[in-house]
XYZ file of C-alpha atoms in Angstrom:
595
model
C 0.000 0.000 0.000
C 2.976 2.340 0.501
C 3.443 2.326 -3.269
C -0.105 3.525 -4.080
C -0.971 7.205 -4.679
C -4.566 8.331 -5.356
C -5.064 11.893 -6.582
C -7.369 14.036 -8.732
C -6.769 17.039 -10.993
C -8.941 20.076 -10.148
C -9.167 23.521 -11.776
C -11.481 26.128 -13.307
C -12.844 25.406 -16.782
C -10.274 25.802 -19.596
C -7.190 25.900 -17.358
C -5.627 22.910 -19.138
C -6.442 19.868 -16.939
C -7.035 17.430 -19.805
C -3.906 18.548 -21.712
C -1.704 18.166 -18.634
C -3.277 14.735 -17.955
C -2.282 13.745 -21.530
C 1.370 14.628 -20.769
C 1.306 12.621 -17.495
C -0.043 9.583 -19.391
C 2.632 10.022 -22.082
C 5.513 10.380 -19.625
C 4.490 7.278 -17.635
C 3.932 5.423 -20.956
C 0.409 4.423 -19.882
C -0.769 5.033 -23.455
C 1.312 3.919 -26.440
C 2.425 6.784 -28.700
C 0.339 5.509 -31.634
C -2.834 5.495 -29.501
C -2.215 8.988 -28.135
C -4.636 11.779 -29.062
C -5.580 15.131 -27.520
C -7.921 14.933 -24.510
C -7.143 11.189 -24.307
C -9.373 10.685 -21.242
C -12.419 12.452 -22.744
C -14.325 9.528 -24.214
C -17.499 11.305 -25.391
C -17.823 13.035 -28.776
C -19.580 15.871 -26.975
C -16.503 16.518 -24.801
C -14.254 16.751 -27.857
C -16.660 19.009 -29.792
C -17.085 21.484 -26.950
C -13.543 21.179 -25.572
C -14.833 20.595 -22.026
C -14.731 17.639 -19.627
C -18.216 16.431 -18.643
C -17.371 13.152 -16.864
C -14.618 12.411 -14.345
C -12.209 9.804 -15.722
C -10.139 7.466 -13.545
C -6.961 5.873 -14.908
C -4.071 3.882 -13.427
C -0.424 4.762 -14.203
C 2.920 3.238 -13.174
C 5.823 5.564 -12.313
C 9.482 4.663 -11.706
C 10.734 7.067 -9.035
C 14.360 8.177 -8.651
C 14.624 5.988 -5.498
C 14.395 2.945 -7.796
C 10.871 1.960 -6.681
C 7.828 1.642 -8.971
C 4.702 3.433 -7.748
C 1.065 2.916 -8.831
C -0.889 6.151 -9.420
C -4.681 6.277 -9.623
C -5.494 9.624 -11.250
C -8.972 11.120 -11.732
C -9.334 13.958 -14.274
C -12.341 16.077 -13.207
C -14.592 18.617 -15.014
C -14.080 22.345 -14.415
C -17.536 23.783 -15.164
C -19.724 24.757 -12.185
C -22.585 22.562 -13.537
C -20.477 19.410 -13.066
C -19.182 20.162 -9.559
C -20.858 16.980 -8.212
C -18.440 14.926 -10.345
C -15.584 16.780 -8.608
C -16.969 16.162 -5.089
C -17.259 12.396 -5.780
C -13.724 12.226 -7.189
C -12.320 14.064 -4.150
C -13.961 11.494 -1.826
C -11.907 8.729 -3.513
C -8.495 10.475 -3.203
C -5.786 11.503 -0.702
C -4.351 14.360 -2.757
C -5.158 16.858 -5.497
C -3.227 18.695 -8.196
C -4.603 22.259 -8.146
C -4.067 23.787 -11.582
C -4.052 27.548 -12.101
C -3.724 29.056 -15.583
C -0.750 31.457 -15.485
C -2.406 33.641 -18.156
C -5.750 34.015 -16.298
C -4.983 33.661 -12.600
C -7.239 32.258 -9.887
C -10.922 32.073 -10.841
C -14.153 31.320 -8.983
C -14.323 27.573 -9.607
C -10.646 27.199 -8.583
C -11.528 28.517 -5.120
C -14.718 26.445 -4.915
C -12.917 23.178 -5.802
C -10.042 24.015 -3.466
C -12.422 24.380 -0.481
C -13.997 21.020 -1.390
C -10.549 19.399 -1.332
C -9.572 21.052 1.969
C -12.818 19.836 3.612
C -11.695 16.262 2.834
C -8.157 16.968 4.208
C -6.515 16.382 0.841
C -2.851 17.236 0.295
C -2.778 20.042 -2.310
C 0.010 20.374 -4.905
C -0.266 23.853 -6.540
C 0.709 23.967 -10.244
C 0.961 26.998 -12.534
C 0.009 25.799 -16.010
C 0.662 27.405 -19.439
C 3.906 29.110 -18.261
C 5.322 28.824 -21.814
C 2.817 31.353 -23.193
C 3.870 34.940 -23.896
C 0.978 36.357 -21.823
C 1.789 34.248 -18.717
C 1.929 36.345 -15.495
C 3.978 33.878 -13.470
C 4.972 36.131 -10.547
C 1.548 37.766 -10.049
C -0.344 34.454 -10.224
C 2.202 32.745 -7.923
C 1.540 35.513 -5.347
C -2.231 34.857 -5.659
C -1.672 31.119 -5.039
C 0.601 31.799 -2.020
C -2.048 34.130 -0.551
C -4.845 31.579 -1.159
C -3.051 28.440 0.067
C -0.509 29.855 2.498
C 2.222 27.781 0.795
C 5.806 28.804 -0.045
C 7.103 29.864 -3.478
C 9.188 26.645 -3.710
C 6.101 24.416 -3.361
C 4.521 25.801 -6.564
C 5.429 23.772 -9.673
C 5.699 25.613 -13.003
C 4.334 23.485 -15.845
C 2.976 23.474 -19.386
C 0.533 20.856 -20.625
C 1.387 21.689 -24.233
C 5.215 21.450 -24.118
C 5.604 19.060 -21.160
C 7.542 21.489 -18.897
C 7.394 20.423 -15.224
C 5.774 17.001 -15.804
C 8.666 15.084 -14.157
C 8.532 17.435 -11.125
C 4.754 16.838 -10.806
C 5.163 13.029 -10.856
C 7.983 13.217 -8.253
C 5.885 15.588 -6.072
C 2.939 13.114 -6.159
C 5.188 10.439 -4.600
C 6.903 12.786 -2.118
C 3.995 14.958 -0.972
C 0.750 12.946 -1.297
C 0.364 10.402 1.538
C -0.077 6.704 0.770
C -3.657 5.466 1.388
C -4.483 4.120 4.841
C -6.410 0.880 5.286
C -6.052 -2.755 6.269
C -6.009 -5.377 3.460
C -6.962 -8.060 6.033
C -9.975 -6.197 7.514
C -13.576 -6.831 6.293
C -14.102 -5.460 2.765
C -15.187 -1.818 2.514
C -15.349 -0.321 -1.009
C -16.890 3.044 -1.979
C -18.781 3.283 -5.313
C -17.710 6.606 -6.847
C -19.027 6.070 -10.399
C -20.761 3.530 -12.653
C -21.764 3.021 -16.274
C -23.982 0.718 -18.325
C -22.418 -1.761 -20.741
C -25.060 -3.241 -23.101
C -23.255 -6.634 -23.089
C -21.997 -6.913 -19.494
C -24.637 -4.957 -17.534
C -23.727 -2.329 -14.913
C -19.976 -1.708 -14.446
C -19.275 -0.300 -10.958
C -16.156 1.825 -10.252
C -14.932 1.515 -6.656
C -12.227 2.759 -4.293
C -11.280 -0.048 -1.870
C -10.751 1.448 1.621
C -10.259 -1.793 3.607
C -10.017 -5.493 2.827
C -9.413 -7.321 -0.457
C -11.892 -7.971 -3.280
C -11.283 -11.176 -5.265
C -12.835 -12.456 -8.472
C -15.774 -14.776 -7.662
C -16.465 -13.276 -4.185
C -20.104 -12.961 -3.110
C -20.548 -9.238 -2.464
C -23.274 -7.167 -0.818
C -24.448 -3.617 -1.641
C -25.088 -2.204 1.846
C -27.747 0.497 1.036
C -29.821 -1.534 -1.424
C -29.226 -4.761 0.579
C -28.741 -6.813 -2.608
C -26.150 -9.570 -3.150
C -24.234 -10.585 -6.294
C -21.124 -12.474 -7.358
C -18.112 -10.479 -8.599
C -17.773 -12.055 -12.066
C -14.826 -9.843 -12.956
C -12.649 -7.388 -11.022
C -9.802 -5.264 -12.320
C -8.141 -1.877 -12.649
C -8.932 1.053 -14.936
C -6.612 2.045 -17.732
C -7.864 3.244 -21.121
C -9.689 -0.101 -21.156
C -10.661 -2.246 -18.184
C -7.774 -4.601 -17.277
C -8.979 -7.766 -15.409
C -7.049 -8.815 -12.261
C -7.433 -11.647 -9.739
C -7.970 -9.185 -6.876
C -7.902 -5.521 -5.894
C -6.648 -4.640 -2.420
C -7.095 -1.801 0.084
C -5.924 1.589 -1.213
C -6.534 0.722 -4.873
C -9.140 1.929 -7.374
C -10.812 -0.507 -9.763
C -14.021 -1.845 -11.272
C -16.443 -4.724 -10.609
C -18.728 -6.469 -13.104
C -21.566 -8.441 -11.531
C -23.945 -8.813 -14.489
C -26.541 -6.483 -12.866
C -29.055 -5.466 -15.531
C -31.367 -3.264 -13.391
C -29.779 0.161 -12.963
C -31.797 0.813 -9.745
C -29.574 -1.698 -7.894
C -26.469 0.520 -8.006
C -26.203 3.893 -6.248
C -23.175 6.151 -6.345
C -21.929 6.624 -2.761
C -23.054 3.120 -1.669
C -20.662 0.746 0.112
C -19.766 -2.738 -1.161
C -18.807 -5.456 1.342
C -18.579 -9.266 1.459
C -21.848 -11.121 2.178
C -20.124 -13.492 4.609
C -18.610 -10.695 6.736
C -20.296 -7.316 5.993
C -18.609 -4.095 7.155
C -20.251 -0.777 8.112
C -21.383 1.685 5.423
C -18.970 4.524 4.597
C -20.332 7.897 5.783
C -19.992 11.461 4.565
C -21.022 11.185 0.913
C -23.136 14.233 0.064
C -26.492 13.887 -1.704
C -26.901 15.880 -4.909
C -29.120 19.004 -4.809
C -30.608 19.834 -8.228
C -30.860 23.566 -8.973
C -32.930 23.672 -12.180
C -36.052 21.651 -12.966
C -37.579 20.959 -16.377
C -40.055 18.450 -17.802
C -38.743 16.032 -20.430
C -41.438 14.435 -22.619
C -41.208 11.969 -25.519
C -42.503 13.325 -28.855
C -44.607 10.165 -29.206
C -46.346 8.931 -26.024
C -45.624 5.301 -27.007
C -41.919 5.992 -26.319
C -42.537 6.717 -22.593
C -41.072 3.404 -21.316
C -38.056 3.693 -23.649
C -37.403 7.178 -22.269
C -37.586 5.812 -18.693
C -34.974 3.127 -19.529
C -32.744 5.698 -21.219
C -32.898 8.069 -18.223
C -32.113 5.225 -15.776
C -29.052 4.191 -17.808
C -27.947 7.813 -18.083
C -28.378 8.282 -14.319
C -25.863 5.462 -13.723
C -23.246 7.452 -15.599
C -24.375 10.856 -14.289
C -25.435 10.616 -10.646
C -26.397 14.314 -10.499
C -29.463 13.705 -12.722
C -32.692 13.137 -10.745
C -36.132 12.446 -12.250
C -39.688 11.415 -11.408
C -42.773 10.761 -13.631
C -45.212 13.614 -14.347
C -48.118 14.288 -16.722
C -49.002 17.365 -18.738
C -52.277 18.231 -20.468
C -50.404 19.460 -23.549
C -47.602 16.892 -23.737
C -48.944 13.689 -22.125
C -46.697 11.458 -19.972
C -43.084 12.396 -19.259
C -40.568 13.065 -16.473
C -39.794 15.942 -14.136
C -35.995 16.147 -14.131
C -33.598 18.000 -11.823
C -30.325 19.394 -13.182
C -27.361 21.277 -11.718
C -27.632 24.076 -14.293
C -28.557 24.989 -17.867
C -25.395 23.494 -19.414
C -26.165 20.225 -17.590
C -29.718 20.299 -19.036
C -28.336 20.909 -22.538
C -25.795 18.061 -22.209
C -28.435 15.580 -20.936
C -30.730 16.465 -23.859
C -27.840 15.980 -26.289
C -26.782 12.662 -24.712
C -30.370 11.324 -24.819
C -30.429 12.086 -28.527
C -26.963 10.683 -29.383
C -26.551 7.716 -27.054
C -30.161 6.513 -26.806
C -31.733 7.920 -29.994
C -34.448 9.706 -27.959
C -35.942 12.920 -29.376
C -37.600 14.807 -26.539
C -39.507 18.032 -25.793
C -38.255 20.069 -22.823
C -40.542 22.450 -20.893
C -39.559 25.885 -19.520
C -36.816 25.291 -16.898
C -37.563 26.623 -13.422
C -36.436 26.219 -9.811
C -38.397 24.827 -6.840
C -40.306 27.179 -4.521
C -42.154 26.914 -1.206
C -45.801 28.094 -1.157
C -47.617 28.833 2.115
C -51.430 28.685 2.112
C -53.683 30.793 4.342
C -54.350 27.632 6.401
C -50.635 27.489 7.234
C -49.731 24.555 4.949
C -46.245 24.509 3.401
C -46.112 23.089 -0.160
C -43.058 22.419 -2.332
C -43.705 23.761 -5.850
C -41.718 22.197 -8.695
C -44.042 23.129 -11.575
C -46.194 26.258 -12.044
C -49.337 24.086 -12.260
C -48.812 23.011 -8.604
C -49.203 26.593 -7.329
C -52.478 27.028 -5.335
C -55.111 29.537 -6.461
C -54.302 33.202 -5.542
C -57.314 33.275 -3.160
C -55.826 30.417 -1.075
C -52.218 31.618 -1.246
C -50.531 33.477 1.621
C -46.974 33.857 0.225
C -44.373 32.202 -1.998
C -40.704 31.834 -1.016
C -37.959 31.439 -3.623
C -34.355 30.213 -3.226
C -31.639 32.857 -2.955
C -27.988 32.258 -3.774
C -24.684 33.841 -2.838
C -22.792 34.438 -6.084
C -19.034 35.083 -6.192
C -17.778 36.811 -9.322
C -14.052 37.321 -9.865
C -13.234 39.860 -12.567
C -11.004 42.745 -13.661
C -11.956 46.152 -12.178
C -12.690 47.483 -15.745
C -15.901 45.379 -15.918
C -17.130 46.343 -12.444
C -19.896 48.703 -13.755
C -21.533 46.412 -16.363
C -21.501 43.461 -13.902
C -23.182 45.615 -11.216
C -25.866 46.632 -13.768
C -26.424 42.985 -14.773
C -26.751 41.828 -11.146
C -29.202 44.625 -10.266
C -31.209 43.853 -13.400
C -31.518 40.309 -11.998
C -32.828 41.615 -8.614
C -29.421 41.155 -6.974
C -27.804 43.026 -4.079
C -24.078 43.433 -3.614
C -22.900 42.314 -0.161
C -19.088 42.356 -0.433
C -16.248 43.613 -2.608
C -12.670 42.399 -2.114
C -9.605 43.323 -4.136
C -7.547 40.102 -4.429
C -4.841 42.022 -6.308
C -4.799 45.389 -8.097
C -6.031 43.660 -11.254
C -8.583 41.243 -9.734
C -11.674 42.013 -7.689
C -14.069 39.540 -6.046
C -17.704 40.684 -5.934
C -20.283 38.909 -3.786
C -23.985 39.248 -4.602
C -27.169 37.787 -3.173
C -29.797 37.189 -5.854
C -32.696 34.807 -6.657
C -31.677 31.471 -8.199
C -34.495 31.755 -10.770
C -32.814 34.839 -12.255
C -29.550 33.062 -13.086
C -31.159 29.960 -14.614
C -31.535 31.248 -18.175
C -28.907 33.561 -19.539
C -26.961 35.013 -16.584
C -23.742 33.077 -17.194
C -23.727 33.807 -20.948
C -24.365 37.525 -20.428
C -21.696 37.698 -17.722
C -19.148 36.161 -20.096
C -20.045 38.538 -22.942
C -19.980 41.802 -20.921
C -16.653 40.844 -19.304
C -15.173 39.557 -22.602
C -14.695 36.169 -20.965
C -12.670 37.503 -18.016
C -15.295 37.086 -15.277
C -15.662 33.747 -13.489
C -18.710 32.739 -11.504
C -19.601 30.346 -8.699
C -22.603 30.151 -6.341
C -24.108 28.442 -3.274
C -27.736 28.326 -2.077
C -28.211 30.575 0.994
C -31.885 30.355 2.009
C -35.509 30.851 0.895
C -37.084 34.339 0.993
C -40.640 35.631 0.448
C -41.124 37.138 -3.004
C -43.924 38.650 -5.100
C -44.221 35.799 -7.609
C -47.110 35.185 -9.985
C -48.012 32.331 -12.321
C -48.036 33.439 -15.950
C -50.038 31.273 -18.366
C -49.750 31.222 -22.139
C -53.113 30.692 -23.858
C -53.768 29.731 -27.476
C -57.376 30.589 -28.418
C -58.261 30.549 -24.728
C -56.667 27.135 -23.949
C -53.729 27.011 -21.532
C -50.490 25.492 -22.831
C -49.230 24.197 -19.463
C -45.762 23.379 -20.821
C -45.144 27.118 -21.374
C -46.454 28.315 -17.965
C -43.855 29.996 -15.759
C -43.548 31.447 -12.254
C -42.172 34.977 -12.615
C -41.691 38.094 -10.504
C -44.672 40.448 -10.863
C -42.486 43.336 -12.105
C -41.089 41.236 -14.965
C -44.284 39.407 -15.953
C -45.518 41.941 -18.550
C -42.170 42.222 -20.363
C -41.669 38.436 -20.416
C -45.291 37.843 -21.510
C -44.876 40.231 -24.468
C -41.628 38.609 -25.546
C -43.083 35.085 -25.379
C -46.202 36.090 -27.352
C -44.080 37.792 -30.053
C -41.800 34.751 -30.297
C -44.768 32.358 -30.593
C -46.307 34.541 -33.303
C -43.099 34.063 -35.359
C -42.927 30.317 -34.698
C -46.491 29.002 -34.936
C -47.680 28.014 -38.434
C -50.737 29.908 -39.753
C -54.065 28.063 -39.800
C -57.356 28.496 -41.693
C -58.648 30.431 -38.644
C -57.424 33.303 -36.443
C -55.173 32.288 -33.520
C -55.062 34.509 -30.417
C -51.863 34.153 -28.378
C -52.271 35.568 -24.869
C -50.149 35.813 -21.738
C -52.331 35.957 -18.630
C -51.995 36.183 -14.856
C -55.111 34.474 -13.529
C -58.012 36.011 -15.507
C -56.092 39.198 -16.422
C -54.548 39.209 -19.906
C -51.221 41.105 -19.892
C -50.073 40.606 -23.503
C -51.629 39.512 -26.790
C -50.593 38.772 -30.350
C -52.875 37.591 -33.192
C -51.966 35.279 -36.052
C -54.337 36.115 -38.928
C -56.033 33.321 -40.847
C -54.881 32.017 -44.196
C -57.568 33.266 -46.553
C -58.903 31.499 -49.619
C -60.106 33.921 -52.286
C -63.751 32.726 -52.445
C -64.818 35.707 -54.585
C -62.462 34.822 -57.449
C -65.261 33.259 -59.496
C -67.535 36.357 -59.235
C -67.088 38.525 -62.288
C -68.974 41.849 -62.176
C -72.608 41.864 -61.057
C -74.005 43.133 -57.771
C -71.669 43.574 -54.753
C -74.142 41.606 -52.589
C -73.098 38.390 -54.395
C -69.527 38.862 -53.133
C -70.726 39.824 -49.663
C -72.845 36.672 -49.412
C -69.819 34.461 -50.191
C -67.591 36.358 -47.701
C -70.237 36.063 -44.933
C -70.492 32.325 -45.574
C -66.687 32.020 -45.298
C -66.685 34.086 -42.093
C -69.200 31.704 -40.430
C -67.107 28.701 -41.446
C -63.962 30.285 -39.968
C -65.812 31.040 -36.710
C -66.963 27.427 -36.406
C -63.482 26.174 -37.282
C -61.973 28.314 -34.558
C -64.323 26.818 -31.958
C -63.441 23.225 -32.778
C -59.893 23.611 -34.214
C -56.857 22.686 -32.097
C -53.572 24.576 -32.339
C -50.603 22.174 -32.367
C -47.380 23.663 -30.988
C -44.474 22.178 -32.985
C -41.436 20.878 -31.064
C -39.192 23.503 -32.667
C -41.400 26.222 -31.163
C -41.017 24.803 -27.630
C -37.222 24.811 -27.919
C -37.050 28.276 -29.507
C -39.366 29.932 -26.960
C -36.973 28.845 -24.204
C -34.117 30.643 -25.967
C -35.603 34.133 -25.715
C -33.111 36.836 -26.654
């Protein structure tokens, strides 16, 4: 066990984690030169297209140290985007140390600090690394001072590196051996293994990734999942390299995988403990439960695909433990699922993965957050969809979640960021100058306001220099109203939204205008209305397609034409009473992307 080292790589998005991981794999010759490609650990097409890491990836490397010993490294490359922070927290729970990467051209950013605190909570040994030092715009001295101030380390402890050219890679590998402690645990104690990830293999069933804390897991052992209380045989155990490598056993301190032939994805939960059936150990404590921030309904285009969608979501949940869902029904869309996500990028990625990996085309409703409604009788109700809100006559108040947002930026963008935050009903609570060129602003604002376009707008007004991170603070009473969208008097419940009273009129007008552009014209007039209760606050009208019924009248009395037009008018009126307006899928998706 003294020759094992378990560590993860943490940083803000786009600070070069995956590139540096590539160099570590190359130097330790874990991947043959002919198999090497950029972002070697990013296995999804989506990750390569967008240049971001979505999933944590564990891999085992072997390193020959200068003391003549060979060490086994288990490295986990983690995502950097705030929407995938749950992946980071699970990876940290399986490690003893962390490589903290800071981009020498950008300095410390919000997610760097957030991930660092996560690592310090788990008492991880931190190795600070300045990446991209080979670039002409690198500010090595200034950023090193920021790191020293943040960590309280010395200048000598910071390693200068470059993922592109390979500078500092040998020093990083040596520092992992010298600074990160070997895992503690007893190979002879009862088996205790933490599940930190899993995936579904269509041929082998559920593959479970574990960190063995105590004991030894052998091929053929009868194992028990403590939380679900189910028992299986370990058909295959092994370690994780680019492919799974089967072994006879994995011992305490190591990271590996187990295949048990489980087909039902409900049997495996991330954070569960695996032990031996004959001599079960206690469950491992301290694994946090995911808290979804954004909720949206996901519905199949064809109701017959409901069960297929359920299977797809269950298999996706195995690979992405931060996705939560439960069945729901909608008058407009039929049967579907209410899903919880960590943010809008997470929602977008899940939609994309459903389409690519499971061939599921889905309709997504307006994303919202969960609220608490208090009735006049004193009942407290959790509101996940606008349709669950009680009638205004029964309602006492509605409370919405507030967040504390930390924005790190250059002082030049201070004004536009203040304007953006105040536009989103935010209040500034703190302002700290980290250095002369970097200021940290702390705001308190409603979570609902940052769901849609806050992050994108922040990036554009700061030209990409501002970084953003947030935590939920509490729930506060707010003047919220339910805004319905009506087509010819019928509610389209998938487009209903809970909004602040001040913003309802502006949002209602924008949604009506957008729907007018998107809905196809019919043979009858379509009235698009936004309403709060019985009060209509915005309206647009799509005029009817008109057939020229008077074309065959040549000359003669005007009353002949009038008679034909009156007859057409009656037909249109009748058609409007019985005609249904179908909202195409494209319209649902476009309405959500209001400018």
